[in-house]
Amino acid sequence: MSKITVFTAQGIHTMDDTLPWATAVAVRDGTIVEVGTLETLQPWLDSGPYEIDNRFADKFLMPGFIDPHLHPFVGAVLLPTTFITAFEWDLPSGRVAPTRGRVAYLQALSHAVTQDSGELPIFVTWGYHPIWHGEITRQDLNAISANRPIVVWHRSFHEVILNDAAIEFLAIDRDVMARHPQIDDARGRFFEMGGMVALEALKPILFAPDWFGQGLGQLHKIVHQGGHTTVADLAWGMFDYEMEWSVSQNSFATEQPPYRMMVVPRGLPDAELTGSAQDAFDRVHALTDRGNDRMFLNKNVKFFADGAFFSQLMQMDAPGYIDGHYGEWMTAPQQLRDIMRPYWMAGYGIHVHCTGDLGMDLVLDILAQFQDEKPRFDHRFTVEHFGVATSEQVRRLAALGGIVSANVYYLHELGEAYWKHAIGHERAVHMGRLGTLKRHNVPFALHSDFTMAPAQPLRNAWVAVNRLGESGAVLGPNERISVHDAMRAITIDAAFVLGQEDSIGSIRAGKRADFTVLDADPYSVDPLTLKDVRVHATIFAGQPHVVAD
Amino acid sequence: MDLIPCLVVSGYLGAGKTTLINRFLADPHGVRAVVLINDFGKVNIDSHLIENASENTIELSNGCACCSIGDNLLRAAHLAAQRQPRPDLIVVEASGVARPDRIATLLLGAAGLADAQIVTVVDVSQTRAALADKYISHLFLHQIAVAHWLAPNRETPDSDELLHRLNGRAHNGGHRIKTLTQVMDKLLCLPKNDGRAPKAAMLAPGDDNQPVDEFAAQTVTIPDGTAHDIVTAWLSALPEHIHRVKGFARLCNSDGGLALYSLSKTRAQVRLELTTASIPVDVVGQIVLIAPVSLGWDHLKFPIPWVSAP
């Protein structure tokens, strides 16, 4: 029998309402033996060798944070870029302070290019947005460097600006540039479909081992410094099932990052359903017979209903968008139902990317039909993102037993922009309607969808509790939730969304010894400073891993 | 260099896009087309037409090829435009939920392609249901609104009234067609596009009543042993209106030997190539010419004695 280790703390929020508060937790072989006080643990300590580890005695422990929805491969592509952003980000290289205004942006960019080591073949910065940074052109970038290829990558991913050196380096076809309606030749700006031209040329660089490998290494650090001990890749197979699996396996084996990753495959293996739904199911199901303790599968699957929230492509019911445009379906409505059915019948936990209220109607219609065809209890059918939804839809979701994994960060970054430019005040300030979920007892988790939002659970909890827009105004005060509910949404309720609540998400005897160690008590600090509570360390499977300063 | 004409075949799920494409591939009238599709499983090609098949490409003996789009249309289109011999036409099958105008814009990112024209296939029997469906009615109407060409399918007794209403929505013309060949005939006759002309110059927005040119095939016989040079001269001299010529003939080389040639002319491009293909005897020497009916066969005076009117 291995030795027991007891971690003591100023306080432990167990996230188990039966015994919510403790000061010591005993672990052995990566598993929790008991949580309580040094006195209550005594029978265990009397039974054999043990040590008391007091290094976190002045800290606060929580169950290891869980991000139930992120995309490691998108992160790996993006992280080697230089972040110059209008909003604050925490990266392994340090805290990125907000940069706003055109002059400040160009100064920051010029400084970054000068500081850049030049190891990678091209300098890429991410985070530019004209709302905050004004109009940046090819000439501005040429003035910064005539030789170093510079790529300015828009916050939304759909747009880039190149200097002449980058246009040369990427060998962009000049004829295509001249005639494409979504490429502004003079300004070096590639947007929407024109952006794809530049990104296509960038792909060989972004997916090269030196870029991508460095990105995965940074991703491990970000996940750790956010305080996570479990994350879910919520679209395994986004690029290529086997490539992603082997790259992740290698990276986990060689770098041993202190977290585990649940892998949720995309359930429609092709761009659209072409053969029978049963065949598509069989193909994906056959892939799921693999995994280990660090990368595991759990009969969960991912689908996509309507378009991207950041691109204003969510499907909105009447009265729609102010400018009259329409959203998009990522999967044709009837195909979405057809392809999901075999998974429902086979007892899978189904996760559906759903961003607008018309998308929500569709997803609810499908769930209602499945409940008619084969009623299931405790099915964990999860609406992912939960951008815009009505109160009535939440009530119907509750009636059908559905649950939610929300990207509430949308509200902070887009709430005011969408109020003024997309869907008006009433619907924009009520995006991420968490208060309504609470009133209808719908379990919900918070996620980052990294890199759509920072992979920092406390930052997302801060948005959920305060609902501050970018200007600092409170948006939709009746949809705010308590600190306790926000903390549940990044621990036990996130575990519930993943079907992992038996092993992670709270601190009790028998669960994994995964903890997050905080400098301050999130329940005691001013809620307005919740995002600033520092993650000091994590304890993964009983082993402490301190976050570097 | 000329830009390669390009068609986007759009339409909601089950509208009949693949059927339209299959029918075209079975008889492409001598046009060397590359068809980009989502799934090979649905392409229905006679096995005797398949010359070569790999994971992502099926080569047909009639000069066409089918390529899989996979998850990267821009790359697939780029590769298609680079194929040798250079394709006469690129056809892209859009996914059922795609907005074809967005696909057309995306395709402008592939060097060498002309502005794509949009063919929207409409399952007329499903139209009322689609218009009443809150999830797809906007998409359904949008696909029609941006169509240069409408291909109605599974028509019903009230088709005309319905199609008339839909035509009213099509602000890019929405000319009615039955087959892709009709569009191709029109496209390949278009004046050369220098690539900088605005989209509207490709095709004036037509009204519903404007007839689409009908094209008809005529056959010319070239007897065995005709001199290679004479046939080359004849092909080159054919009026531009006859935009497609295709067939096989046994010709006399400069050294006096007889050999089987494949000959074709598409737009201004003459091809006369030695071939080892096994061609049925009754087909050798039968050259098919396709010309607009409005031109009238009588106007076509070939300065060659062995041209025979059908």
Tab-separated table of N, CA and C in Angstrom, chain B residues 208-303:
chain	number	residue	atom	x	y	z
B	208	ASP	N	-37.450	36.281	-67.805
B	208	ASP	CA	-37.952	34.921	-67.766
B	208	ASP	C	-38.225	34.354	-69.166
B	209	ASN	N	-38.607	35.253	-70.081
B	209	ASN	CA	-39.054	34.765	-71.386
B	209	ASN	C	-37.933	34.589	-72.395
B	210	GLN	N	-36.759	35.087	-72.048
B	210	GLN	CA	-35.673	35.011	-73.003
B	210	GLN	C	-35.284	33.556	-73.244
B	211	PRO	N	-35.397	33.091	-74.476
B	211	PRO	CA	-35.121	31.679	-74.704
B	211	PRO	C	-33.631	31.387	-74.586
B	212	VAL	N	-33.329	30.225	-74.115
B	212	VAL	CA	-31.956	29.785	-74.099
B	212	VAL	C	-31.708	29.155	-75.463
B	213	ASP	N	-30.566	29.466	-76.047
B	213	ASP	CA	-30.259	28.904	-77.359
B	213	ASP	C	-30.311	27.387	-77.339
B	214	GLU	N	-30.978	26.839	-78.315
B	214	GLU	CA	-30.961	25.393	-78.484
B	214	GLU	C	-29.764	25.047	-79.356
B	215	PHE	N	-29.149	23.974	-79.029
B	215	PHE	CA	-28.017	23.523	-79.829
B	215	PHE	C	-28.359	22.163	-80.412
B	216	ALA	N	-27.832	21.895	-81.584
B	216	ALA	CA	-28.104	20.599	-82.189
B	216	ALA	C	-26.800	19.991	-82.680
B	217	ALA	N	-26.801	18.686	-82.726
B	217	ALA	CA	-25.611	17.982	-83.191
B	217	ALA	C	-25.765	17.641	-84.672
B	218	GLN	N	-24.683	17.755	-85.408
B	218	GLN	CA	-24.656	17.342	-86.811
B	218	GLN	C	-23.483	16.396	-86.962
B	219	THR	N	-23.611	15.496	-87.898
B	219	THR	CA	-22.506	14.557	-88.080
B	219	THR	C	-21.842	14.759	-89.438
B	220	VAL	N	-20.541	14.745	-89.415
B	220	VAL	CA	-19.738	14.865	-90.629
B	220	VAL	C	-18.931	13.581	-90.744
B	221	THR	N	-18.850	13.061	-91.962
B	221	THR	CA	-18.071	11.834	-92.132
B	221	THR	C	-16.706	12.155	-92.734
B	222	ILE	N	-15.653	11.652	-92.116
B	222	ILE	CA	-14.315	11.791	-92.686
B	222	ILE	C	-13.867	10.390	-93.117
B	223	PRO	N	-13.703	10.186	-94.409
B	223	PRO	CA	-13.367	8.834	-94.879
B	223	PRO	C	-11.995	8.406	-94.392
B	224	ASP	N	-11.822	7.086	-94.229
B	224	ASP	CA	-10.512	6.535	-93.890
B	224	ASP	C	-9.481	7.022	-94.897
B	225	GLY	N	-8.288	7.362	-94.426
B	225	GLY	CA	-7.203	7.687	-95.332
B	225	GLY	C	-7.129	9.149	-95.729
B	226	THR	N	-8.040	9.996	-95.198
B	226	THR	CA	-7.936	11.425	-95.486
B	226	THR	C	-6.629	11.944	-94.876
B	227	ALA	N	-5.999	12.889	-95.554
B	227	ALA	CA	-4.703	13.373	-95.074
B	227	ALA	C	-4.857	14.145	-93.770
B	228	HIS	N	-3.962	13.894	-92.857
B	228	HIS	CA	-3.902	14.534	-91.541
B	228	HIS	C	-3.930	16.055	-91.668
B	229	ASP	N	-3.129	16.594	-92.595
B	229	ASP	CA	-3.017	18.045	-92.734
B	229	ASP	C	-4.322	18.695	-93.169
B	230	ILE	N	-5.046	17.978	-94.039
B	230	ILE	CA	-6.324	18.538	-94.517
B	230	ILE	C	-7.312	18.632	-93.358
B	231	VAL	N	-7.320	17.611	-92.527
B	231	VAL	CA	-8.260	17.617	-91.399
B	231	VAL	C	-7.896	18.721	-90.407
B	232	THR	N	-6.587	18.887	-90.193
B	232	THR	CA	-6.151	19.960	-89.287
B	232	THR	C	-6.600	21.314	-89.821
B	233	ALA	N	-6.416	21.503	-91.100
B	233	ALA	CA	-6.805	22.775	-91.716
B	233	ALA	C	-8.310	22.986	-91.603
B	234	TRP	N	-9.042	21.903	-91.802
B	234	TRP	CA	-10.501	22.006	-91.733
B	234	TRP	C	-10.949	22.380	-90.310
B	235	LEU	N	-10.371	21.692	-89.352
B	235	LEU	CA	-10.735	21.975	-87.960
B	235	LEU	C	-10.447	23.432	-87.614
B	236	SER	N	-9.274	23.907	-88.019
B	236	SER	CA	-8.888	25.274	-87.672
B	236	SER	C	-9.789	26.292	-88.333
B	237	ALA	N	-10.277	25.949	-89.518
B	237	ALA	CA	-11.063	26.926	-90.283
B	237	ALA	C	-12.538	26.933	-89.899
B	238	LEU	N	-12.970	25.978	-89.131
B	238	LEU	CA	-14.400	25.930	-88.779
B	238	LEU	C	-14.825	27.227	-88.095
B	239	PRO	N	-16.013	27.729	-88.409
B	239	PRO	CA	-16.461	28.973	-87.778
B	239	PRO	C	-16.512	28.807	-86.255
B	240	GLU	N	-16.302	29.925	-85.579
B	240	GLU	CA	-16.283	29.851	-84.115
B	240	GLU	C	-17.623	29.443	-83.519
B	241	HIS	N	-18.680	29.676	-84.280
B	241	HIS	CA	-20.007	29.317	-83.771
B	241	HIS	C	-20.108	27.834	-83.483
B	242	ILE	N	-19.358	27.060	-84.265
B	242	ILE	CA	-19.374	25.633	-84.006
B	242	ILE	C	-18.347	25.395	-82.931
B	243	HIS	N	-18.806	25.446	-81.721
B	243	HIS	CA	-17.812	25.509	-80.662
B	243	HIS	C	-17.366	24.145	-80.190
B	244	ARG	N	-17.978	23.097	-80.718
B	244	ARG	CA	-17.484	21.796	-80.291
B	244	ARG	C	-17.485	20.789	-81.416
B	245	VAL	N	-16.373	20.095	-81.569
B	245	VAL	CA	-16.220	19.058	-82.582
B	245	VAL	C	-15.550	17.904	-81.875
B	246	LYS	N	-16.040	16.702	-82.129
B	246	LYS	CA	-15.451	15.581	-81.402
B	246	LYS	C	-15.628	14.299	-82.202
B	247	GLY	N	-14.595	13.483	-82.274
B	247	GLY	CA	-14.746	12.197	-82.942
B	247	GLY	C	-13.415	11.509	-83.167
B	248	PHE	N	-13.482	10.393	-83.840
B	248	PHE	CA	-12.275	9.627	-84.148
B	248	PHE	C	-12.222	9.405	-85.658
B	249	ALA	N	-11.020	9.407	-86.211
B	249	ALA	CA	-10.895	9.141	-87.653
B	249	ALA	C	-9.560	8.451	-87.922
B	250	ARG	N	-9.567	7.635	-88.965
B	250	ARG	CA	-8.331	6.960	-89.368
B	250	ARG	C	-7.702	7.801	-90.479
B	251	LEU	N	-6.579	8.431	-90.176
B	251	LEU	CA	-6.022	9.417	-91.098
B	251	LEU	C	-4.667	8.973	-91.625
B	252	CYS	N	-4.303	9.621	-92.707
B	252	CYS	CA	-3.029	9.331	-93.358
B	252	CYS	C	-1.963	10.283	-92.833
B	253	ASN	N	-0.880	9.735	-92.281
B	253	ASN	CA	0.242	10.554	-91.780
B	253	ASN	C	1.038	11.139	-92.921
B	254	SER	N	1.962	12.028	-92.562
B	254	SER	CA	2.841	12.602	-93.584
B	254	SER	C	3.733	11.522	-94.209
B	255	ASP	N	4.044	10.446	-93.436
B	255	ASP	CA	4.891	9.386	-94.009
B	255	ASP	C	4.069	8.337	-94.750
B	256	GLY	N	2.780	8.569	-94.884
B	256	GLY	CA	1.960	7.676	-95.692
B	256	GLY	C	1.241	6.595	-94.910
B	257	GLY	N	1.564	6.424	-93.606
B	257	GLY	CA	0.923	5.376	-92.818
B	257	GLY	C	-0.457	5.781	-92.330
B	258	LEU	N	-1.337	4.795	-92.073
B	258	LEU	CA	-2.673	5.050	-91.521
B	258	LEU	C	-2.635	4.938	-89.999
B	259	ALA	N	-3.302	5.855	-89.333
B	259	ALA	CA	-3.341	5.757	-87.867
B	259	ALA	C	-4.651	6.343	-87.354
B	260	LEU	N	-5.053	5.862	-86.172
B	260	LEU	CA	-6.302	6.344	-85.570
B	260	LEU	C	-6.024	7.613	-84.757
B	261	TYR	N	-6.815	8.638	-84.996
B	261	TYR	CA	-6.662	9.906	-84.284
B	261	TYR	C	-7.937	10.234	-83.531
B	262	SER	N	-7.726	10.878	-82.378
B	262	SER	CA	-8.869	11.492	-81.703
B	262	SER	C	-8.824	12.961	-82.085
B	263	LEU	N	-9.952	13.506	-82.564
B	263	LEU	CA	-9.897	14.920	-82.909
B	263	LEU	C	-11.004	15.684	-82.224
B	264	SER	N	-10.672	16.904	-81.839
B	264	SER	CA	-11.674	17.710	-81.163
B	264	SER	C	-11.338	19.175	-81.348
B	265	LYS	N	-12.357	19.987	-81.193
B	265	LYS	CA	-12.126	21.422	-81.172
B	265	LYS	C	-13.101	22.004	-80.160
B	266	THR	N	-12.557	22.724	-79.236
B	266	THR	CA	-13.388	23.388	-78.252
B	266	THR	C	-12.983	24.839	-78.243
B	267	ARG	N	-13.941	25.703	-78.443
B	267	ARG	CA	-13.630	27.109	-78.683
B	267	ARG	C	-12.545	27.176	-79.760
B	268	ALA	N	-11.423	27.845	-79.499
B	268	ALA	CA	-10.464	27.974	-80.592
B	268	ALA	C	-9.405	26.880	-80.558
B	269	GLN	N	-9.571	25.941	-79.620
B	269	GLN	CA	-8.484	24.994	-79.398
B	269	GLN	C	-8.678	23.700	-80.192
B	270	VAL	N	-7.768	23.470	-81.122
B	270	VAL	CA	-7.842	22.269	-81.961
B	270	VAL	C	-6.958	21.193	-81.358
B	271	ARG	N	-7.486	19.996	-81.260
B	271	ARG	CA	-6.656	18.886	-80.777
B	271	ARG	C	-6.761	17.734	-81.751
B	272	LEU	N	-5.630	17.209	-82.161
B	272	LEU	CA	-5.584	16.077	-83.073
B	272	LEU	C	-4.498	15.181	-82.530
B	273	GLU	N	-4.911	14.085	-81.887
B	273	GLU	CA	-3.925	13.285	-81.157
B	273	GLU	C	-4.039	11.822	-81.543
B	274	LEU	N	-2.887	11.181	-81.662
B	274	LEU	CA	-2.870	9.730	-81.892
B	274	LEU	C	-3.503	9.041	-80.699
B	275	THR	N	-4.259	7.992	-80.954
B	275	THR	CA	-4.869	7.295	-79.827
B	275	THR	C	-4.794	5.792	-80.043
B	276	THR	N	-4.736	5.076	-78.948
B	276	THR	CA	-4.738	3.616	-79.021
B	276	THR	C	-6.055	3.069	-78.499
B	277	ALA	N	-7.011	3.974	-78.258
B	277	ALA	CA	-8.302	3.533	-77.734
B	277	ALA	C	-8.970	2.574	-78.716
B	278	SER	N	-9.708	1.618	-78.192
B	278	SER	CA	-10.437	0.720	-79.097
B	278	SER	C	-11.811	1.324	-79.354
B	279	ILE	N	-12.014	1.732	-80.580
B	279	ILE	CA	-13.225	2.463	-80.954
B	279	ILE	C	-14.064	1.559	-81.858
B	280	PRO	N	-15.357	1.449	-81.589
B	280	PRO	CA	-16.192	0.620	-82.467
B	280	PRO	C	-16.072	1.084	-83.929
B	281	VAL	N	-16.069	0.125	-84.842
B	281	VAL	CA	-15.845	0.422	-86.265
B	281	VAL	C	-16.833	1.459	-86.801
B	282	ASP	N	-18.098	1.328	-86.386
B	282	ASP	CA	-19.102	2.228	-86.972
B	282	ASP	C	-18.981	3.657	-86.454
B	283	VAL	N	-18.132	3.891	-85.455
B	283	VAL	CA	-17.967	5.244	-84.914
B	283	VAL	C	-16.796	5.961	-85.585
B	284	VAL	N	-15.814	5.189	-86.029
B	284	VAL	CA	-14.627	5.792	-86.632
B	284	VAL	C	-15.043	6.567	-87.886
B	285	GLY	N	-14.589	7.805	-87.964
B	285	GLY	CA	-14.909	8.627	-89.122
B	285	GLY	C	-16.166	9.459	-88.944
B	286	GLN	N	-16.919	9.196	-87.882
B	286	GLN	CA	-18.146	9.974	-87.652
B	286	GLN	C	-17.825	11.117	-86.693
B	287	ILE	N	-17.764	12.325	-87.192
B	287	ILE	CA	-17.380	13.467	-86.366
B	287	ILE	C	-18.632	14.263	-86.010
B	288	VAL	N	-18.799	14.479	-84.717
B	288	VAL	CA	-19.985	15.199	-84.265
B	288	VAL	C	-19.651	16.682	-84.108
B	289	LEU	N	-20.471	17.534	-84.704
B	289	LEU	CA	-20.312	18.983	-84.542
B	289	LEU	C	-21.536	19.498	-83.805
B	290	ILE	N	-21.321	20.420	-82.899
B	290	ILE	CA	-22.468	20.984	-82.211
B	290	ILE	C	-22.512	22.486	-82.462
B	291	ALA	N	-23.670	22.932	-82.919
B	291	ALA	CA	-23.798	24.342	-83.278
B	291	ALA	C	-25.156	24.843	-82.821
B	292	PRO	N	-25.272	26.148	-82.585
B	292	PRO	CA	-26.572	26.688	-82.198
B	292	PRO	C	-27.574	26.510	-83.335
B	293	VAL	N	-28.780	26.093	-83.008
B	293	VAL	CA	-29.816	25.906	-84.014
B	293	VAL	C	-30.091	27.221	-84.734
B	294	SER	N	-30.045	28.319	-83.971
B	294	SER	CA	-30.402	29.622	-84.548
B	294	SER	C	-29.470	29.989	-85.702
B	295	LEU	N	-28.311	29.403	-85.722
B	295	LEU	CA	-27.362	29.692	-86.768
B	295	LEU	C	-27.829	29.113	-88.106
B	296	GLY	N	-28.529	28.010	-88.045
B	296	GLY	CA	-29.018	27.361	-89.263
B	296	GLY	C	-27.913	26.574	-89.947
B	297	TRP	N	-28.197	25.362	-90.218
B	297	TRP	CA	-27.201	24.486	-90.833
B	297	TRP	C	-26.792	25.009	-92.208
B	298	ASP	N	-27.758	25.645	-92.881
B	298	ASP	CA	-27.500	26.123	-94.246
B	298	ASP	C	-26.396	27.161	-94.298
B	299	HIS	N	-26.234	27.876	-93.209
B	299	HIS	CA	-25.214	28.921	-93.211
B	299	HIS	C	-23.814	28.360	-93.117
B	300	LEU	N	-23.709	27.123	-92.770
B	300	LEU	CA	-22.388	26.550	-92.550
B	300	LEU	C	-21.885	25.909	-93.837
B	301	LYS	N	-21.072	26.657	-94.507
B	301	LYS	CA	-20.533	26.129	-95.766
B	301	LYS	C	-19.101	25.700	-95.525
B	302	PHE	N	-18.913	24.426	-95.553
B	302	PHE	CA	-17.543	23.958	-95.362
B	302	PHE	C	-16.869	23.773	-96.722
B	303	PRO	N	-15.693	24.293	-96.830
B	303	PRO	CA	-15.004	24.176	-98.114
B	303	PRO	C	-14.378	22.789	-98.277
